[in-house]
XYZ file of C-alpha atoms in Angstrom:
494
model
C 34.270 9.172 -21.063
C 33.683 5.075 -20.221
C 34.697 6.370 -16.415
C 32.485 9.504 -16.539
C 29.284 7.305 -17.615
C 30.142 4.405 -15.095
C 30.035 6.631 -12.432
C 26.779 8.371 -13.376
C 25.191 4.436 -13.806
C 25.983 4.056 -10.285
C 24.522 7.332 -9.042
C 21.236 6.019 -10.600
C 21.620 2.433 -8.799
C 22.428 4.393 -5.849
C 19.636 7.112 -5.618
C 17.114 3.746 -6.966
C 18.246 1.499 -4.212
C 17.456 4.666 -1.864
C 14.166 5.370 -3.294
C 13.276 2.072 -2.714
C 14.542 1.905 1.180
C 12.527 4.878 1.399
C 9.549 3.102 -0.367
C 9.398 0.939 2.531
C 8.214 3.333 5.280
C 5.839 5.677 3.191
C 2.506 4.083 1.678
C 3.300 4.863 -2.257
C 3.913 2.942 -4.803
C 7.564 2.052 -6.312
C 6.638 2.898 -9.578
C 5.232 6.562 -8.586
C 8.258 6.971 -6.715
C 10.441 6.500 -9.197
C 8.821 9.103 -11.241
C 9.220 11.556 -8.069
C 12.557 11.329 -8.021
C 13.277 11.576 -11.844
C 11.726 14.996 -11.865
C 13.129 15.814 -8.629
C 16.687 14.931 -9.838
C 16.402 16.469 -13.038
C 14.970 19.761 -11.502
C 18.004 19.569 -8.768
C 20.360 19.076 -11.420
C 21.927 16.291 -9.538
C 23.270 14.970 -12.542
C 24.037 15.915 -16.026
C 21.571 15.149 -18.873
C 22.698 11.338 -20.603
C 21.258 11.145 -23.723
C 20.193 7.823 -24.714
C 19.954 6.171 -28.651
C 17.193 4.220 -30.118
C 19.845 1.048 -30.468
C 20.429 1.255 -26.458
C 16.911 1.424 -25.729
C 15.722 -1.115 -27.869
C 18.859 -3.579 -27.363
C 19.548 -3.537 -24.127
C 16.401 -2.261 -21.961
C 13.369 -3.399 -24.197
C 14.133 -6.939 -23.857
C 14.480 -8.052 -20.217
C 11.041 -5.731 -19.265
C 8.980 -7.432 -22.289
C 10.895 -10.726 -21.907
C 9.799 -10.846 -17.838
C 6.144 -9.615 -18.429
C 5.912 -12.321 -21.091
C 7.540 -15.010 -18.721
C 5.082 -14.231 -16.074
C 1.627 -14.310 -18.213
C -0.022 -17.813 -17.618
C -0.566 -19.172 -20.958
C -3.726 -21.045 -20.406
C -5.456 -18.441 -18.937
C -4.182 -15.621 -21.612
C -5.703 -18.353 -23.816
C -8.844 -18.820 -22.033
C -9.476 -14.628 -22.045
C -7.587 -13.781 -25.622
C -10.895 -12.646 -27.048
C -11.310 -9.887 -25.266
C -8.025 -9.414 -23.884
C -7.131 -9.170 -27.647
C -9.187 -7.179 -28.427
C -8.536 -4.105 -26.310
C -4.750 -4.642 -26.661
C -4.507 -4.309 -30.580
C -7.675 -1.737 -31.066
C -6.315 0.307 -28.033
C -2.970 0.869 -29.609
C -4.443 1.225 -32.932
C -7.564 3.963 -31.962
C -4.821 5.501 -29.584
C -2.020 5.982 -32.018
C -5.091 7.647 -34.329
C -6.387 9.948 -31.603
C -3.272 11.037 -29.890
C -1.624 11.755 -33.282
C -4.574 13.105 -34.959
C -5.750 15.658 -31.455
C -2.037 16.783 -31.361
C -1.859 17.647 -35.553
C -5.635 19.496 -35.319
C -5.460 21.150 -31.953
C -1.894 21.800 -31.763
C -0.380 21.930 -35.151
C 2.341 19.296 -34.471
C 3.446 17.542 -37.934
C 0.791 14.146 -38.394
C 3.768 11.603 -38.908
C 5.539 13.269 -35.510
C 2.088 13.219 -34.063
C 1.289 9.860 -34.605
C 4.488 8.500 -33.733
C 3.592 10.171 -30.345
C 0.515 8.431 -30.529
C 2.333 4.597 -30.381
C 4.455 5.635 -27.981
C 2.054 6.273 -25.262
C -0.003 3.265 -26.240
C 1.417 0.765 -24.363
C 0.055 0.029 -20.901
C 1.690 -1.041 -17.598
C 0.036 -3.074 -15.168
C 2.596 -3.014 -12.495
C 1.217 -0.723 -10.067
C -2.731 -1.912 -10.815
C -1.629 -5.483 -10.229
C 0.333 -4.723 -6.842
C -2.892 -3.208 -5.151
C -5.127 -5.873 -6.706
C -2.970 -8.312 -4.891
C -3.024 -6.572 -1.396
C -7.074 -6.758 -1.667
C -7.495 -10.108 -3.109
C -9.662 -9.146 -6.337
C -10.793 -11.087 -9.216
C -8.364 -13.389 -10.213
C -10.243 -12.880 -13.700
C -10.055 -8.886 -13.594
C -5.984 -9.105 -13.273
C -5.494 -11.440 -16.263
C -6.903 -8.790 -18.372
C -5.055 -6.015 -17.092
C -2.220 -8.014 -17.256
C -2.786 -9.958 -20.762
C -3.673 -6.786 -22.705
C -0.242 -5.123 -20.956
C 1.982 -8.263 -22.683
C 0.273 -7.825 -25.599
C -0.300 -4.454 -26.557
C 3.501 -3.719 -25.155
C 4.658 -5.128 -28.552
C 2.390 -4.473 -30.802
C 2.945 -0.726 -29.624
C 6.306 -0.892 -30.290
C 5.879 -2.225 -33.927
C 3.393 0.653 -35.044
C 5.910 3.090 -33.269
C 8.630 1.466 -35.451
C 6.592 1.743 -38.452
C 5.356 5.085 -37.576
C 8.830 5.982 -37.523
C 9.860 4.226 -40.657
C 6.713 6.351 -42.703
C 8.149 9.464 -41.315
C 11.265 8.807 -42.543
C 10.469 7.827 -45.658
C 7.590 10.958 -46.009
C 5.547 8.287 -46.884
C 1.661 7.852 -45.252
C 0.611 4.444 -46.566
C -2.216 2.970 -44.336
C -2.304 0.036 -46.609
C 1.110 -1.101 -46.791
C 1.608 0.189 -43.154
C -0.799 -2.581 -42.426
C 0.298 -5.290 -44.131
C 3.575 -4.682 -42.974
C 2.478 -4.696 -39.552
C 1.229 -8.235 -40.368
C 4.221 -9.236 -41.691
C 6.445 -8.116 -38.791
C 4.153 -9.543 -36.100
C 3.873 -12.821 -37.687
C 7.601 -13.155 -38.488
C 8.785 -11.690 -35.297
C 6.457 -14.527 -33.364
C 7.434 -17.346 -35.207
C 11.117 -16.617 -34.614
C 10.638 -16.164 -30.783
C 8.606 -19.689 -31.082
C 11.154 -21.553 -32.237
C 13.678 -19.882 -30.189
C 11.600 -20.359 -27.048
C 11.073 -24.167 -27.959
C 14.586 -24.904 -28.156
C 15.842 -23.298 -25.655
C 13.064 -25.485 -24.001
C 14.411 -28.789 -25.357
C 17.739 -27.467 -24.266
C 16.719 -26.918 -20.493
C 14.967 -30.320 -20.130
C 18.214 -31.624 -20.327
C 20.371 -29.927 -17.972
C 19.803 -29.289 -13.736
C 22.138 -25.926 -13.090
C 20.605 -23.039 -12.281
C 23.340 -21.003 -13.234
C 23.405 -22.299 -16.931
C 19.767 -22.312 -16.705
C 19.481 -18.580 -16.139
C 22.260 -18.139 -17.920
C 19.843 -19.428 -21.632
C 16.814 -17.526 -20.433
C 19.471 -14.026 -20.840
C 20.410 -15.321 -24.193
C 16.849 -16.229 -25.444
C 15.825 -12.603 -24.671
C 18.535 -11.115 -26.220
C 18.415 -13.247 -29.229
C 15.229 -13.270 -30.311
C 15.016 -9.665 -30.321
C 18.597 -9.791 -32.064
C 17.684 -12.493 -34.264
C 14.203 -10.943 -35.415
C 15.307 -7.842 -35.868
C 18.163 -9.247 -38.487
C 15.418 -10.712 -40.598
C 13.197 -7.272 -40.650
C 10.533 -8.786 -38.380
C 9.226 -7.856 -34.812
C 12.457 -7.977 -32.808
C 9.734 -7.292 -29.153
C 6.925 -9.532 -30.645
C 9.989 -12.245 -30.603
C 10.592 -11.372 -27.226
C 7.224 -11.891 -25.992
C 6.586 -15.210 -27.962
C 9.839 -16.795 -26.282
C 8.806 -15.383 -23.152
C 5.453 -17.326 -23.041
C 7.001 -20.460 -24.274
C 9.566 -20.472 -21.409
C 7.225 -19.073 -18.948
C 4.845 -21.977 -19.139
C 7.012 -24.638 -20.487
C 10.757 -24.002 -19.833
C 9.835 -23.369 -15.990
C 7.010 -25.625 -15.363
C 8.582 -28.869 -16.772
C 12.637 -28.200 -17.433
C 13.325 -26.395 -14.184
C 13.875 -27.397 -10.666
C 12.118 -25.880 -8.218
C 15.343 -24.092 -7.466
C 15.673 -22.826 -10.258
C 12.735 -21.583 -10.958
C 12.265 -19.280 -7.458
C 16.702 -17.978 -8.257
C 14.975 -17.271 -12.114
C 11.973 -15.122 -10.878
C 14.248 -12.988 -8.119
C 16.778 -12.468 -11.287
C 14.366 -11.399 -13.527
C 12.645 -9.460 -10.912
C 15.800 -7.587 -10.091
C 16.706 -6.747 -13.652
C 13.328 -5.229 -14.337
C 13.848 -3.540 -10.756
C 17.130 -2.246 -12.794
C 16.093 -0.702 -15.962
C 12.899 1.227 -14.605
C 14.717 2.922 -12.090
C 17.174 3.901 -14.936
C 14.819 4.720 -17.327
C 12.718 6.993 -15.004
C 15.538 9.212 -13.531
C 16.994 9.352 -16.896
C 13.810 10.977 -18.028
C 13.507 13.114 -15.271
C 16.886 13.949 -15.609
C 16.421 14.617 -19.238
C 12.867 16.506 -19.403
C 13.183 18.701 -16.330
C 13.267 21.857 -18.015
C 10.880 21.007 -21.018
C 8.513 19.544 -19.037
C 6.868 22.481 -17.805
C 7.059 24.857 -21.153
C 5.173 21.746 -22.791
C 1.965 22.061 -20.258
C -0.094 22.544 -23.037
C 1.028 19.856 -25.590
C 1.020 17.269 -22.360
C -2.910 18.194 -21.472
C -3.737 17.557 -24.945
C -2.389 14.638 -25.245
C -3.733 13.051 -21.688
C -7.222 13.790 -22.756
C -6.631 11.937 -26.503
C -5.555 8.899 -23.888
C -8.159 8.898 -21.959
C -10.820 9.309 -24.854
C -8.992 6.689 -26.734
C -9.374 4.158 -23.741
C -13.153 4.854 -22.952
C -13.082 4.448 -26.426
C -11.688 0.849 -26.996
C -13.108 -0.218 -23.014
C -16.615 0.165 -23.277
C -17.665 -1.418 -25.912
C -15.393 -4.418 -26.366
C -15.937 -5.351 -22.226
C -19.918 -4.274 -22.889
C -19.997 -6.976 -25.959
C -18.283 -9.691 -23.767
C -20.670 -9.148 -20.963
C -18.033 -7.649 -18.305
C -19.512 -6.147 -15.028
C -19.636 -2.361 -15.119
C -17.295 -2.052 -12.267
C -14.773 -4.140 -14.390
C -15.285 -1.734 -17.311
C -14.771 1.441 -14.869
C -11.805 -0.154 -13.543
C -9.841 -1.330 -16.493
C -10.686 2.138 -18.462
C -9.271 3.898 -15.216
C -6.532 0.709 -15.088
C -4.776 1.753 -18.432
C -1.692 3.044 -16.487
C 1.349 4.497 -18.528
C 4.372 3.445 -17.270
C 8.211 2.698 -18.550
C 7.641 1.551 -22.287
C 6.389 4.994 -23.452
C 9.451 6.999 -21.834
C 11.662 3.706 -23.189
C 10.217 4.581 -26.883
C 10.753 8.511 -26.485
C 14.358 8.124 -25.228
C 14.665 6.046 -28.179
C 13.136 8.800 -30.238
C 15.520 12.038 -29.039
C 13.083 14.397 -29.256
C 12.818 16.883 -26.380
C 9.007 17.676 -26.609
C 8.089 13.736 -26.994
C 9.881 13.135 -24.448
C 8.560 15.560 -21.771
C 5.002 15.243 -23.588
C 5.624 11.361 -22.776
C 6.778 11.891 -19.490
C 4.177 13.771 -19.123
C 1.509 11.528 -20.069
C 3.354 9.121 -17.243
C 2.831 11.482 -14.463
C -0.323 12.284 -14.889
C -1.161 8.135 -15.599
C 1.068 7.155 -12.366
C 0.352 9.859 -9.519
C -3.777 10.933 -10.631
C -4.624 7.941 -12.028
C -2.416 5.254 -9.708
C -3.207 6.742 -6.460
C -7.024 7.303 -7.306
C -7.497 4.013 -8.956
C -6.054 2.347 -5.576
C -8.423 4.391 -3.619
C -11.500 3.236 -5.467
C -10.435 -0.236 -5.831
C -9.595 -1.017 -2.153
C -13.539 0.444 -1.771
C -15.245 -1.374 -4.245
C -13.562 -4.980 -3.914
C -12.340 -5.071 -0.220
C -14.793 -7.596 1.346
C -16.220 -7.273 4.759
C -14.301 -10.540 5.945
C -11.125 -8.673 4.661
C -11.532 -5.900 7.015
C -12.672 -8.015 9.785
C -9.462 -9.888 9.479
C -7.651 -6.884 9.610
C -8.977 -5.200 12.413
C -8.633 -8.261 14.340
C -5.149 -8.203 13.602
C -4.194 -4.887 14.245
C -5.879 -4.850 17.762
C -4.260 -8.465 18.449
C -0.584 -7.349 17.905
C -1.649 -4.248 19.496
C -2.743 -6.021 22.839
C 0.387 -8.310 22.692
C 2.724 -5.699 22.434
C 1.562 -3.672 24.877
C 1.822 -6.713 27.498
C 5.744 -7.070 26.074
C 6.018 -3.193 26.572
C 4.336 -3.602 30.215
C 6.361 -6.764 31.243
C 9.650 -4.490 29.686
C 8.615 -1.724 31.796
C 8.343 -3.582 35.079
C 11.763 -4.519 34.983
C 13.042 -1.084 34.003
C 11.448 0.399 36.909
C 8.796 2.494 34.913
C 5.729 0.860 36.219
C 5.161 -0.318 39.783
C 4.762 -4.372 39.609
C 1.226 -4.768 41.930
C -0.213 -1.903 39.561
C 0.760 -3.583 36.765
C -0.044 -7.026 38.043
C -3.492 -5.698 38.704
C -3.984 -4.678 34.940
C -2.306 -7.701 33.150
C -5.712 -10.349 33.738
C -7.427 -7.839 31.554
C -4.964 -8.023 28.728
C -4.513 -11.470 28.918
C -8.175 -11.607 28.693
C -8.099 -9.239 25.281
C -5.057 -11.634 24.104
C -7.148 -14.511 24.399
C -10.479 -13.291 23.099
C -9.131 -11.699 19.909
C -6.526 -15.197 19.379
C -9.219 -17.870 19.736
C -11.213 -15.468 17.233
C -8.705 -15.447 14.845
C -7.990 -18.805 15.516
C -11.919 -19.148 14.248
C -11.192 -17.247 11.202
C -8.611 -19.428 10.215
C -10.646 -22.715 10.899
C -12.990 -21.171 8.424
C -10.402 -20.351 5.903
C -11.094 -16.651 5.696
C -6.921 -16.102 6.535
C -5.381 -18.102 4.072
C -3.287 -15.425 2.779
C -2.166 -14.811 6.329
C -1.407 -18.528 6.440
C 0.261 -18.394 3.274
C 2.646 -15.839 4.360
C 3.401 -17.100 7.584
C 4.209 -20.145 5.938
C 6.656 -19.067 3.548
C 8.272 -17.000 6.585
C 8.961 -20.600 7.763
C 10.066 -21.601 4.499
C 12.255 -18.621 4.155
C 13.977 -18.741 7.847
C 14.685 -22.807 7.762
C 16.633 -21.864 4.101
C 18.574 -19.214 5.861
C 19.404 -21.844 8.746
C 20.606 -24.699 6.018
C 23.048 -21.818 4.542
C 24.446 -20.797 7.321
C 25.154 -24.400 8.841
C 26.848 -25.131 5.386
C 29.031 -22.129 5.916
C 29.782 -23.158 9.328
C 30.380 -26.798 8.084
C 28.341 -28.467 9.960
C 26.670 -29.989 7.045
C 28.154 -30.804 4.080
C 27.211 -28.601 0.364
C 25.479 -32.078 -1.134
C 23.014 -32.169 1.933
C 21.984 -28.790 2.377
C 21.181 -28.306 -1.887
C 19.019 -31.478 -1.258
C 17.432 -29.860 1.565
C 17.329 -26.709 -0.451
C 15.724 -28.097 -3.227
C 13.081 -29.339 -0.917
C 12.382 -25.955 0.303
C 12.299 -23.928 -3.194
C 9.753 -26.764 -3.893
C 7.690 -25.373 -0.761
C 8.134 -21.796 -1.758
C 6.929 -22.759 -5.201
C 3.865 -24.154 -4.355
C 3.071 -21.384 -1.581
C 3.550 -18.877 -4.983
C 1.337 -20.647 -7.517
């Protein structure tokens, strides 16, 4: 049984890791592919359904994907925007957990305590894809700290109501009142054990300079503080998230090396990299069939979403003063993504589940892809594009001088004929370098120069490692040049 499930985890790793290679040559996002190939597995039949329990999901996937969000979330500025990044988090799970679960008991006759714990699961947000294409346009810095604080935020307060959705049901209980209060409880407990949790492992890091170790405490603080909260009946994901902000901004800023602190972000990185590829083939895998019989329960449900969101949006970015465009975009923004199929997994239930999953497609593929479209037109300076075009047409004049010069030689091209056409392209090489050249000057290319520096950065750490492994330099010199480039790469990332 142990060898039967080892060799279906590394089927997953396997068909994730190709996924992303094939990520890499067609314009669509990782996320949305993901979801592609969950459904196209499970519809295949490529590999046998693996059900999942509640303890596995909320153990041992939760915590590294709220953990790494939370890590990741600048402090200050969360601070700076809580009011209305606050707002929108808690009264969008709330309004959508009431919508989705009351639309689904009216329209479609599903149980109200099944319906509403529906309604928590899907009300968590994911930013990942929103944030990806509001980095390859440059858009308000302002814009993505909301998207992005209302995601850490409303992730675990999501997962609370869903737990005490689940706990009412259970119980045959509906008690607004103490649902409420416990919800207080919970979320105030959970936090104050992932404060204290985060603050020592703090103290602890201050004191030691291994990255190993290091990375090594960050593990056990996510795992503990959900294990630890969850002991004492409180917010196990709310602990989570209140350790992760505490080491975030600082357990990396002032306990870790520079070092340590680039190695931290590529582990974390890769373990979320990990768990959504599982948990999307694994739904796809497990909600192939159901998927498609629940059409109607899955339309019902997307348009209780969407209601919900224009819902909480409008109003709470209209009373802050927020640009229209904002509004449009963070209504539109409110992308569904792993913790809703985590929470249904959790749950067992085939129609959740495909209902859920099918909430996700609809959020990823319509919603993803469309959003991207509209924000790339509406944010996308002039400047931008200028850079771009000059860009493409000046590694499109060099390369066709390398391709000419190549040609020569192999005989394809007479020499005087091509002699006679290379002024001209030297010509266009010049013109378009001196202009970007102009750009630069001008600082209209300093994410250009940002990548090109870190490039540099990246290639002279390569070198140092492989002179070490020669040994032509011994291990002490090369981590002290090391160091000196991680401290590079960090600044290049802030």
């Amino acid at each position: 049984m142990i060898e039967e499930n080892l060799v279906e985890f590394i089927e997953i790793l396997m068909l994730a890791t190709a996924v992303a290679v094939v990520v890499k040559f067609v314009r669509l996002p990782y996320t949305i592919a993901l979801v592609l190939a969950g459904l196209f597995v499970g519809l295949a039949g490529l590999l046998p359904e693996i059900p999942l329990s509640k303890d596995i999901v909320f153990f041992i996937f939760l915590p590294p994907l709220l953990f790494e969000a939370a890590m990741n979330m600048d402090l200050k500025e969360l601070r700076e925007n809580f009011g209305p990044i606050a707002s929108i988090a808690f009264l969008g799970v709330v309004l959508t957990t009431i919508v989705v679960g009351f639309s689904l008991n009216w329209l479609l006759g599903i149980p109200l305590a099944l319906a509403l714990i529906f309604g928590a699961m899907v009300s968590a947000t994911d930013p990942v894809s929103v944030l990806a294409t509001f980095k390859s346009i440059s858009a308000p810095k302002k814009l993505s700290i909301l998207i992005e604080g209302e995601s850490v935020l409303n992730d675990g307060v999501a997962v609370v109501v869903f737990a005490i959705a689940l706990e009412m049901m259970l119980k045959g209980v509906f008690d607004p009142l103490n649902a409420a209060l416990d919800f207080i409880i919970v979320c105030a407990g959970g936090a104050a054990v992932g404060l204290a949790i985060g603050y020592l492992a703090y103290r602890i890091l201050a004191k030691i300079d291994d990255a190993l170790v290091e990375i090594a405490i960050t593990i056990v603080v996510a795992y503990l503080g959900f294990v630890l909260a969850e002991r004492f009946h409180f917010s196990g994901v709310i602990a989570v998230v209140a350790a992760g902000l505490i080491l975030g901004n600082y357990g990396r800023d002032f306990s870790m090396s520079p070092t340590t602190r680039v190695i931290m972000l590529d582990f974390w990185s890769i373990i979320v990299f990990l768990v959504n590829s599982i948990i999307f083939i694994l739904i796809g895998v497990n909600t192939h069939i159901t998927i498609f019989s629940a059409w109607k329960e899955i339309l019902v449900a997307i348009m209780a979403v969407i209601a919900a969101r224009a819902a909480v949006v409008y109003p709470v970015m209209t009373y802050y003063g927020f640009p229209n465009l904002w509004k449009h975009v963070v209504f539109w923004g409110g992308l569904r993504g792993v913790i809703p199929v985590a929470l249904a997994l959790s749950f067992g239930d085939q129609l959740l589940s495909a209902m859920a999953f099918g909430v996700v497609l609809f959020s990823l593929l319509l919603q993803g892809i469309s959003l991207e479209i509209f924000v790339k037109r509406k944010f996308a300076d002039e400047s931008e594009r200028e850079l771009e075009e000059l860009i493409a047409r000046y590694i499109a004049a060099k390369s066709a001088k390398f391709e000419m010069l190549k040609a020569i030689e192999q005989g394809k091209i007479v020499e005087p004929v091509a002699k006679d056409m290379l002024p001209d392209l030297d010509s266009e090489i010049a013109e378009l370098g001196a202009k970007l050249e102009e750009m630069i000057k001008e600082g209209k290319a300093s994410r250009l120069r940002k990548a090109a520096l870190k490039y540099i950065t990246d290639a002279k750490k390569s070198a140092t490692v492989d002179a070490m492994a020669k040994g032509l330099i011994s291990q002490d010199v090369a981590l002290e040049i090391m160091r000196e480039l991680d401290s590079k790469t960090a600044e290049l990332m802030e």
